[in-house]
Amino acid sequence: VQSSPRPAGPNTPRSAHTPQASTMDGSSAELEAFQNSLNAMVLQLLQNQVRKSCFDKCFQNNFPDRMGKTEHICLAKCMDRMYEAHSIVVKASTEMVQNMQE
């Protein structure tokens, strides 16, 4: 199965969007470390939920030795929908936090 690109989300490296740690003060570095840790935890939770939801939907607790084309398609579409929904929630949450800071 060919994987489709995933939207930018919690697994997007923070270093691409933030200054180097050497230019940050201590509290900024701590905040960066906390954000990275939080992002990793959210990504792990998302992956676990995707596995549970999509496998339950596509296999109904019947796991053959080999996946057929139907299962491949179902799993790929389900995962894409879950990641897209997650991306929308992250974007909306980020915008909400930014609006609250203004």
Coordinates of C-alpha atoms in Angstrom, one line a residue:
V1 CA 0.0 0.0 0.0
Q2 CA 1.4 3.4 -1.0
S3 CA 1.2 5.8 1.9
S4 CA -0.1 9.3 1.3
P5 CA 1.6 12.3 2.8
R6 CA 0.3 13.2 6.2
P7 CA -0.7 16.8 7.1
A8 CA 1.6 18.8 9.2
G9 CA 0.7 18.3 12.8
P10 CA 2.2 17.5 16.1
N11 CA 4.8 15.4 14.4
T12 CA 6.2 18.3 12.5
P13 CA 9.6 19.2 13.8
R14 CA 9.4 22.3 16.0
S15 CA 13.0 23.2 15.2
A16 CA 11.8 24.3 11.7
H17 CA 9.5 26.9 13.2
T18 CA 11.4 28.1 16.3
P19 CA 14.8 29.8 17.1
Q20 CA 17.7 27.6 18.1
A21 CA 17.9 26.7 21.7
S22 CA 21.2 28.7 22.1
T23 CA 19.3 31.9 21.4
M24 CA 16.5 31.2 23.8
D25 CA 16.4 32.0 27.5
G26 CA 15.8 29.2 30.1
S27 CA 12.0 29.5 30.3
S28 CA 11.7 29.5 26.5
A29 CA 13.8 26.3 26.3
E30 CA 11.7 24.7 29.0
L31 CA 8.5 25.7 27.2
E32 CA 9.9 24.3 23.9
A33 CA 10.8 21.0 25.7
F34 CA 7.3 20.8 27.2
Q35 CA 5.7 21.5 23.8
N36 CA 7.8 18.8 22.1
S37 CA 6.9 16.3 24.9
L38 CA 3.2 17.2 24.6
N39 CA 3.3 16.9 20.8
A40 CA 4.9 13.4 21.1
M41 CA 2.2 12.3 23.5
V42 CA -0.6 13.7 21.4
L43 CA 0.8 11.9 18.3
Q44 CA 1.0 8.6 20.2
L45 CA -2.6 9.0 21.4
L46 CA -3.7 9.7 17.8
Q47 CA -1.8 6.7 16.5
N48 CA -3.4 4.4 19.1
Q49 CA -6.9 5.8 18.4
V50 CA -6.4 5.4 14.6
R51 CA -5.3 1.8 15.1
K52 CA -8.2 0.9 17.3
S53 CA -10.9 2.7 15.3
C54 CA -9.7 1.8 11.8
F55 CA -8.9 -1.8 12.6
D56 CA -12.2 -2.3 14.3
K57 CA -14.0 -0.7 11.4
C58 CA -12.1 -2.5 8.6
F59 CA -11.6 -5.9 10.1
Q60 CA -14.5 -6.4 12.6
N61 CA -12.2 -8.5 14.8
N62 CA -11.5 -10.9 12.0
F63 CA -7.8 -10.8 11.1
P64 CA -6.9 -12.9 8.1
D65 CA -3.4 -14.0 7.4
R66 CA -3.2 -11.6 4.5
M67 CA -5.0 -8.3 3.9
G68 CA -7.1 -8.2 0.8
K69 CA -7.5 -5.2 -1.4
T70 CA -10.7 -4.2 0.3
E71 CA -9.1 -4.1 3.7
H72 CA -6.1 -2.1 2.3
I73 CA -8.4 0.5 0.9
C74 CA -10.6 0.7 4.0
L75 CA -7.6 1.1 6.3
A76 CA -6.0 3.7 4.1
K77 CA -9.1 5.8 3.8
C78 CA -9.9 5.5 7.5
M79 CA -6.4 6.6 8.5
D80 CA -6.5 9.5 6.1
R81 CA -9.8 10.7 7.5
M82 CA -8.6 10.4 11.1
Y83 CA -5.4 12.3 10.3
E84 CA -7.3 15.0 8.4
A85 CA -9.7 15.4 11.3
H86 CA -6.8 15.7 13.7
S87 CA -5.2 18.3 11.5
I88 CA -8.4 20.4 11.5
V89 CA -8.7 20.2 15.3
V90 CA -5.0 21.2 15.8
K91 CA -5.4 24.1 13.5
A92 CA -8.6 25.3 15.2
S93 CA -7.0 24.9 18.6
T94 CA -3.9 26.8 17.6
E95 CA -6.0 29.6 16.2
M96 CA -8.1 29.7 19.4
V97 CA -5.0 30.0 21.6
Q98 CA -3.6 32.7 19.4
N99 CA -6.9 34.7 19.6
M100 CA -6.9 34.4 23.3
Q101 CA -3.4 35.8 23.6
E102 CA -4.3 38.9 21.6

